[in-house]
Amino acid sequence: MTKMTKIASAPALPLNTILAGDCIEVMNGLPEASVDLIFADPPYNLQLRGDLHRPDNSQVDAVDDAWDQFASFEVYDRFTREWLKAARRLLKPNGAIWVIGSYHNIFRVGAALQDSGYWILNDVIWRKANPMPNFRGKRFTNAHETMIWASKEEGAKYTFNYEALKSLNEGIQMRSDWVLPLCTGHERLKDDNGDKAHPTQKPEGLLHRVLVGSTNPGDVVLDPFFGTGTTGAVAKMLGRDYIGIEREESYRKVAEKRLANTRRYDRASLEVTASKRAAPRIPFGQLIERGMLRPGEELFSMNNRHKAKVRADGTLVGDDVKGSIHQVGAALEGAPSCNGWTYWCIKRDGKKVPIDIFRQQIRAEMGDRPN
Amino acid sequence: MTKMTKIASAPALPLNTILAGDCIEVMNGLPEASVDLIFADPPYNLQLRGDLHRPDNSQVDAVDDAWDQFASFEVYDRFTREWLKAARRLLKPNGAIWVIGSYHNIFRVGAALQDSGYWILNDVIWRKANPMPNFRGKRFTNAHETMIWASKEEGAKYTFNYEALKSLNEGIQMRSDWVLPLCTGHERLKDDNGDKAHPTQKPEGLLHRVLVGSTNPGDVVLDPFFGTGTTGAVAKMLGRDYIGIEREESYRKVAEKRLANTRRYDRASLEVTASKRAAPRIPFGQLIERGMLRPGEELFSMNNRHKAKVRADGTLVGDDVKGSIHQVGAALEGAPSCNGWTYWCIKRDGKKVPIDIFRQQIRAEMGDRPN
DNA sequence: CTCGCTAGTGAATCCATCA
DNA sequence: TTGATGGATTCACTAGCGA
């Protein structure tokens, strides 16, 4: 009995499939803490005229006599908070969520995220390179959409591939505003009539940046509003596993076909510029043990203002200071912290060389290839 | 009796003055339906935790003022809804409001606006030309702030000077994302010690665009969080009347002096914002995000002596070399530098084509507009 | 005068690991 | 859980100074 309950409440993850049904119900049937990333493109509630689908029918009856905007917002909020709650249950402790929206709904979504315990990491602006103009000239061209990136809770160790994103941006740290074109041309899926298959298909470039930046190969990515499956397609290309949830059969059919025709990039191409933080830690003492530096040898600070002597136990002695290479550097500079590896140099052939070259040498010998 | 009450509850509008006190109380003391536009820069409720240092060990001057501290979201929401209610009472039927904020508060503000009966017209993104970087490499550079523009209610005939904005934007319809620099240099007001007079002074260029776009000369503009009076200064320059409300005496003093020195149609300080045209930088990574190149695809050097593979983060892998298109090109050629755009080619129909054609294509699609 | 160099700074929810 | 420690981490722009 216990066993059966367990199995029923924690079924295997249906990886790389599209599940049919209401996303709240489906999510509640999946095992908790099993998903690394959720990307959600919920209904935008554009008109606020009651055309929303709701989590269950009993709630619909409660408000159908008052179609004023307040009641409509209330219904939308209830829907939002329910799917956000179900989504949060699915997230691993260090998982994260992205939600995209426009001014019609994003403020309500953002407030609901915060109220549900998520911790906002950034809001990111998708700045459309080719938006539709405002034909009537009564407002500004609506040229962007807003994405919110949030961790499951404050203090969680979310995934952020800083160096990879920096590489994508030609060596400059990625900003919170992304310029990307709309989904058009042959990327835009058509139905049998040649009309667009989905009204708000997102460009693959957007998902590429999201997934490269906040997941690793092998991660599980869930999209509760799967639509034509852009999230799944990019996840598959990038070697991530996906789970899609979609109510509408017509969208599911388009997505199934799309995913069947999608191929993963080769493994080597999925490797991404690694952060220095990932490199193994080398104790400074190893330099002495290996004879790269000798006890009594003098080190010079990068700015030439200080020097210190190496001791046999891998500590330094400067003017009235003893301690690690970092501690002595920080003390001499009066700074809160100091990276001793890049701060201290030795003299070789009259030239100053940072001691970090020894660390790089050791790492290379360990078979760790720098990027 | 009735007459006296009327007079007491409807005093004359204190035009072009700065009122001292709590903005909610002060607004409740002003006559209803008397203001054309409200511009509000409320506290963001940043919730900063510890100190933050730049990589050079200098400390970031945090916004840690008492006026930005709130005990909880709930307290912040209550405050927000109260001042929004007081502000709405002051608006003429066709009046409008602008509120600026960051992801810390803007979602709560936006939801409160909608719940209070305002009707959102646009959200507008201030894309900062020179934002502060993310020093620890843990998130995206927080490179924008969000403004919400809303009318008093749905269906109101708000002011929108379409043509004026279009000419401000060199003949192109104004979009919902505005590129403007931070308030720095001489525009940034200093106190007697030479320190910045206010931690979050907004650039005049931002207010210029807001007021040109959504008010007419002679309109009354109210700012309930006046600070150093940017709203008042730009309003005065543009021939609008202003009303400022500010709690802190030190800010009021700075603002009084500033406004005394401000002249109508003093455009000099605004012309700074004129867009400098430069060919937009296109990161190589965009070619992958846009599907022009695929991870795993091979590039060939112009001289046919080398080849390299594209990775998902926009870096290349050649023989024992990884890095940007420029770095790998330089390394393979043994050269100090290399323009990867013209060095690397792909094969199309058996012919070699430099990858620069893709960059040109993207620039053409963007219309070569930096904005 | 210009040019080059150094120093400073901006609404920021900004570390990871081990003892 | 807390505290100590290693050591990773920045972009665009302005002002000011000296040559």
Coordinates of C-alpha atoms in Angstrom, one line a residue, chain B residues 26-369:
Chain B
V26 CA 0.3 66.6 1.1
M27 CA -1.5 65.2 -1.9
N28 CA -4.7 64.6 0.2
G29 CA -4.6 68.3 1.0
L30 CA -4.6 69.4 -2.7
P31 CA -7.7 69.9 -4.8
E32 CA -8.9 66.9 -6.7
A33 CA -8.8 66.6 -10.5
S34 CA -6.3 69.5 -10.8
V35 CA -3.2 67.9 -12.2
D36 CA -2.4 66.9 -15.8
L37 CA 0.6 64.6 -15.2
I38 CA 2.2 62.9 -12.3
F39 CA 5.8 61.6 -12.5
A40 CA 6.8 59.4 -9.6
D41 CA 10.1 57.9 -8.6
P42 CA 9.2 56.1 -5.4
P43 CA 11.6 54.2 -3.2
Y44 CA 12.6 50.9 -4.8
N45 CA 12.9 48.8 -1.7
L46 CA 16.3 47.5 -2.8
Q47 CA 16.8 45.1 0.1
L48 CA 20.6 45.2 -0.2
R49 CA 22.4 42.7 2.1
G50 CA 26.1 43.3 2.6
D51 CA 28.8 45.5 1.2
L52 CA 29.9 45.2 -2.4
H53 CA 33.3 45.9 -3.7
R54 CA 34.6 46.4 -7.2
P55 CA 37.4 44.1 -8.5
D56 CA 39.8 46.9 -7.7
N57 CA 38.6 46.7 -4.1
S58 CA 36.9 50.1 -4.0
Q59 CA 33.5 50.0 -2.4
V60 CA 30.2 50.6 -4.1
D61 CA 28.3 53.5 -2.6
A62 CA 25.1 51.7 -1.8
V63 CA 21.6 53.2 -1.6
D64 CA 21.2 52.5 2.1
D65 CA 19.1 55.5 3.0
A66 CA 16.4 55.1 5.6
W67 CA 13.7 56.1 3.1
D68 CA 14.3 53.0 1.1
Q69 CA 13.8 50.6 3.9
F70 CA 10.6 48.7 4.3
A71 CA 9.9 45.9 6.7
S72 CA 8.2 43.6 4.2
F73 CA 6.5 43.4 0.8
E74 CA 3.2 43.9 2.6
V75 CA 4.4 47.2 4.1
Y76 CA 5.7 48.3 0.8
D77 CA 2.4 47.4 -0.9
R78 CA 0.4 49.3 1.6
F79 CA 2.5 52.4 1.1
T80 CA 2.3 52.0 -2.7
R81 CA -1.4 51.7 -2.8
E82 CA -1.9 54.7 -0.5
W83 CA 0.2 57.1 -2.5
L84 CA -1.3 55.8 -5.8
K85 CA -4.8 56.4 -4.5
A86 CA -3.9 59.9 -3.4
A87 CA -2.3 60.6 -6.7
R88 CA -5.2 59.3 -8.7
R89 CA -7.6 61.6 -6.8
L90 CA -5.5 64.6 -8.0
L91 CA -5.5 63.7 -11.6
K92 CA -7.8 65.4 -14.1
P93 CA -10.0 62.9 -15.9
N94 CA -7.6 62.9 -18.9
G95 CA -4.5 63.0 -16.8
A96 CA -1.8 60.4 -16.7
I97 CA 0.9 59.0 -14.5
W98 CA 4.5 57.8 -15.0
V99 CA 6.1 55.6 -12.4
I100 CA 9.7 54.4 -12.6
G101 CA 11.2 51.4 -10.8
S102 CA 13.4 48.3 -11.0
Y103 CA 12.6 44.6 -10.6
H104 CA 12.7 45.1 -6.9
N105 CA 9.5 47.1 -6.8
I106 CA 8.1 47.6 -10.3
F107 CA 6.0 44.5 -10.4
R108 CA 4.2 45.4 -7.2
V109 CA 3.8 49.0 -8.4
G110 CA 2.3 47.8 -11.7
A111 CA -0.1 45.4 -10.1
A112 CA -1.2 48.2 -7.7
L113 CA -1.7 50.6 -10.5
Q114 CA -4.0 48.1 -12.3
D115 CA -5.9 47.3 -9.1
S116 CA -6.3 51.0 -8.3
G117 CA -8.2 51.7 -11.6
Y118 CA -5.4 53.1 -13.6
W119 CA -5.1 51.9 -17.2
I120 CA -1.6 51.0 -18.4
L121 CA -0.8 52.5 -21.7
N122 CA 2.8 51.3 -22.1
D123 CA 5.7 50.1 -20.1
V124 CA 8.8 51.9 -21.3
I125 CA 12.3 50.6 -20.7
W126 CA 15.2 53.0 -19.9
R127 CA 18.1 51.2 -21.4
K128 CA 21.1 52.6 -19.7
A129 CA 24.0 53.5 -22.0
N130 CA 26.5 53.2 -19.1
P131 CA 25.2 51.0 -16.3
M132 CA 27.2 49.7 -13.4
P133 CA 28.5 46.2 -14.3
N134 CA 27.8 43.1 -12.2
F135 CA 31.0 42.9 -10.3
R136 CA 30.8 39.4 -9.1
G137 CA 29.7 37.8 -12.4
K138 CA 26.7 36.2 -10.8
R139 CA 23.9 37.8 -12.7
F140 CA 23.2 39.9 -15.8
T141 CA 24.3 43.5 -15.8
N142 CA 21.3 45.4 -14.4
A143 CA 21.2 47.7 -17.4
H144 CA 17.7 49.1 -17.4
E145 CA 14.9 50.5 -15.4
T146 CA 11.2 50.2 -16.1
M147 CA 8.7 53.0 -16.4
I148 CA 5.0 52.5 -16.5
W149 CA 2.8 55.0 -18.2
A150 CA -0.9 54.8 -17.3
S151 CA -4.1 56.9 -17.7
K152 CA -6.5 57.6 -14.9
E153 CA -8.9 55.0 -16.3
E154 CA -9.7 53.0 -19.3
G155 CA -10.9 55.0 -22.2
A156 CA -9.5 58.3 -21.0
K157 CA -8.3 60.8 -23.6
Y158 CA -4.7 61.0 -22.5
T159 CA -2.1 63.4 -24.1
F160 CA 0.3 61.8 -26.5
N161 CA 2.4 64.1 -28.8
Y162 CA 3.1 61.5 -31.4
E163 CA 4.7 63.8 -33.9
A164 CA 6.9 65.6 -31.4
L165 CA 8.3 62.2 -30.2
K166 CA 8.8 61.1 -33.8
S167 CA 10.9 64.1 -34.6
L168 CA 12.8 63.6 -31.3
N169 CA 13.6 60.2 -32.7
E170 CA 14.9 61.3 -36.1
G171 CA 11.6 60.7 -37.9
I172 CA 11.0 57.2 -36.7
Q173 CA 8.1 56.3 -34.4
M174 CA 9.2 56.3 -30.8
R175 CA 9.6 52.8 -29.4
S176 CA 9.0 51.6 -25.9
D177 CA 12.8 51.3 -25.2
W178 CA 14.8 54.4 -24.7
V179 CA 18.6 54.5 -24.7
L180 CA 19.8 57.2 -22.4
P181 CA 23.0 57.7 -20.3
L182 CA 23.0 57.9 -16.5
C183 CA 23.0 61.3 -14.8
T184 CA 26.7 62.0 -14.4
G185 CA 29.2 64.8 -14.8
H186 CA 28.1 68.4 -14.3
E187 CA 24.4 67.5 -14.5
R188 CA 24.8 65.4 -11.3
L189 CA 24.2 67.8 -8.4
K190 CA 26.7 67.9 -5.5
D191 CA 26.3 68.8 -1.9
D192 CA 28.6 71.2 0.0
N193 CA 31.2 68.4 0.5
G194 CA 31.3 67.7 -3.2
D195 CA 29.5 64.4 -2.8
K196 CA 26.4 63.6 -4.8
A197 CA 23.4 65.4 -3.4
H198 CA 21.0 62.5 -4.0
P199 CA 21.8 58.8 -4.6
T200 CA 19.4 58.3 -7.5
Q201 CA 19.1 61.5 -9.4
K202 CA 17.5 60.9 -12.8
P203 CA 18.8 62.3 -16.1
E204 CA 17.0 65.3 -17.5
G205 CA 16.9 63.6 -20.9
L206 CA 14.5 61.0 -19.5
L207 CA 12.1 63.6 -18.1
H208 CA 12.4 65.6 -21.3
R209 CA 11.1 62.8 -23.3
V210 CA 8.4 62.0 -20.8
L211 CA 7.1 65.6 -20.7
V212 CA 7.4 66.4 -24.4
G213 CA 5.5 63.2 -25.1
S214 CA 2.7 63.3 -22.6
T215 CA 2.1 67.0 -21.6
N216 CA 1.5 70.3 -23.3
P217 CA 2.8 73.7 -22.4
G218 CA 0.9 75.1 -19.5
D219 CA 0.1 71.7 -18.1
V220 CA 0.5 71.0 -14.4
V221 CA 3.1 68.3 -13.5
L222 CA 3.3 66.9 -10.0
D223 CA 6.1 64.9 -8.6
P224 CA 5.4 63.3 -5.2
F225 CA 9.0 62.2 -4.7
F226 CA 10.7 65.3 -5.9
G227 CA 14.3 64.6 -4.7
T228 CA 16.6 67.2 -6.3
G229 CA 13.8 68.3 -8.6
T230 CA 14.7 66.9 -12.0
T231 CA 11.0 66.8 -12.9
G232 CA 10.5 70.4 -11.9
A233 CA 13.6 71.6 -13.7
V234 CA 12.6 70.0 -17.0
A235 CA 9.0 71.1 -16.6
K236 CA 10.1 74.7 -16.1
M237 CA 12.4 74.5 -19.1
L238 CA 9.5 73.2 -21.2
G239 CA 7.0 75.8 -20.0
R240 CA 5.0 73.4 -17.9
D241 CA 4.0 74.2 -14.3
Y242 CA 5.3 71.9 -11.6
I243 CA 4.4 71.0 -8.0
G244 CA 7.1 69.1 -6.0
I245 CA 6.6 67.2 -2.8
E246 CA 9.6 66.2 -0.8
R247 CA 10.1 65.1 2.8
E248 CA 13.9 65.6 3.2
E249 CA 15.0 69.1 3.8
S250 CA 18.4 68.6 2.3
Y251 CA 16.9 67.5 -1.0
R252 CA 14.5 70.4 -1.0
K253 CA 17.3 72.9 -0.5
V254 CA 19.2 71.6 -3.4
A255 CA 16.1 71.5 -5.6
E256 CA 15.1 75.1 -4.6
K257 CA 18.5 76.4 -5.7
R258 CA 18.4 74.3 -8.9
L259 CA 15.0 75.6 -9.9
A260 CA 16.0 79.2 -9.2
N261 CA 18.8 78.7 -11.7
T262 CA 16.7 77.0 -14.3
R263 CA 15.4 79.0 -17.3
R264 CA 12.6 78.2 -19.6
Y265 CA 13.7 76.7 -22.9
D266 CA 17.2 76.1 -21.7
R267 CA 17.9 73.3 -24.0
A268 CA 21.7 73.1 -23.5
S269 CA 21.7 70.3 -21.0
L270 CA 19.2 68.3 -22.9
E271 CA 21.1 68.1 -26.2
V272 CA 23.6 65.8 -24.5
T273 CA 21.1 63.0 -25.1
A274 CA 21.3 63.4 -28.9
S275 CA 22.1 59.9 -30.1
K276 CA 25.6 59.4 -31.3
R277 CA 25.5 57.2 -34.2
A278 CA 27.9 54.3 -34.4
A279 CA 27.6 51.1 -36.3
P280 CA 26.2 48.8 -33.6
R281 CA 28.5 46.1 -32.4
I282 CA 27.3 42.7 -33.4
P283 CA 28.6 39.9 -31.2
F284 CA 29.5 36.7 -33.2
G285 CA 27.3 34.8 -30.8
Q286 CA 24.3 36.3 -32.4
L287 CA 24.9 34.4 -35.6
I288 CA 24.4 31.2 -33.6
E289 CA 21.4 32.5 -31.7
R290 CA 19.8 33.6 -35.0
G291 CA 20.5 30.2 -36.6
M292 CA 22.8 31.6 -39.3
L293 CA 25.5 29.3 -38.1
R294 CA 25.0 26.1 -36.1
P295 CA 27.2 24.7 -33.2
G296 CA 29.4 22.1 -34.7
E297 CA 29.7 23.8 -38.1
E298 CA 33.2 24.2 -39.5
L299 CA 34.8 27.5 -40.4
F300 CA 37.7 27.8 -42.8
S301 CA 40.4 30.4 -42.7
M302 CA 40.7 32.8 -45.6
N303 CA 44.0 31.3 -46.6
N304 CA 42.7 27.8 -46.4
R305 CA 45.4 26.8 -43.9
H306 CA 43.2 26.4 -40.9
K307 CA 39.8 25.4 -39.7
A308 CA 37.8 25.6 -36.6
K309 CA 34.5 24.5 -35.1
V310 CA 31.7 26.7 -33.8
R311 CA 30.5 26.1 -30.2
A312 CA 27.2 26.9 -28.6
D313 CA 28.5 29.9 -26.8
G314 CA 30.0 31.6 -29.8
T315 CA 33.5 30.5 -29.3
L316 CA 35.6 28.5 -31.7
V317 CA 37.7 25.4 -31.2
G318 CA 40.7 24.9 -33.5
D319 CA 43.8 22.8 -33.0
D320 CA 44.5 23.1 -29.3
V321 CA 43.0 26.6 -29.3
K322 CA 39.7 27.8 -27.9
G323 CA 38.4 31.3 -27.8
S324 CA 36.7 34.1 -29.8
I325 CA 36.8 34.2 -33.6
H326 CA 39.5 36.8 -33.2
Q327 CA 41.6 35.0 -30.6
V328 CA 41.6 31.7 -32.4
G329 CA 42.5 33.3 -35.7
A330 CA 45.3 35.2 -34.1
A331 CA 46.6 32.1 -32.4
L332 CA 46.6 29.9 -35.5
E333 CA 48.3 32.6 -37.5
G334 CA 50.8 33.3 -34.7
A335 CA 49.7 36.9 -35.1
P336 CA 49.2 39.5 -32.3
S337 CA 45.7 40.1 -33.5
C338 CA 43.2 39.1 -36.1
N339 CA 39.9 40.3 -37.4
G340 CA 37.8 37.1 -37.2
W341 CA 35.0 38.6 -39.2
T342 CA 37.1 38.7 -42.4
Y343 CA 39.4 35.9 -41.5
W344 CA 36.8 33.1 -41.2
C345 CA 34.7 31.8 -44.0
I346 CA 32.0 29.2 -44.5
K347 CA 31.4 27.2 -47.7
R348 CA 28.2 27.8 -49.5
D349 CA 27.6 26.1 -52.8
G350 CA 31.3 25.2 -52.9
K351 CA 32.4 28.8 -52.6
K352 CA 34.0 30.4 -49.6
V353 CA 32.1 33.3 -48.1
P354 CA 33.4 35.4 -45.2
I355 CA 31.2 35.3 -42.1
D356 CA 31.1 39.1 -42.2
I357 CA 28.2 38.8 -44.6
F358 CA 26.1 37.7 -41.7
R359 CA 27.1 40.7 -39.7
Q360 CA 26.2 43.0 -42.5
Q361 CA 22.9 41.2 -42.9
I362 CA 22.0 41.7 -39.2
R363 CA 23.0 45.4 -39.4
A364 CA 20.8 45.8 -42.4
E365 CA 17.9 44.2 -40.6
M366 CA 18.4 46.5 -37.7
G367 CA 18.2 49.5 -40.0
D368 CA 21.5 50.5 -38.6
R369 CA 19.8 52.2 -35.7

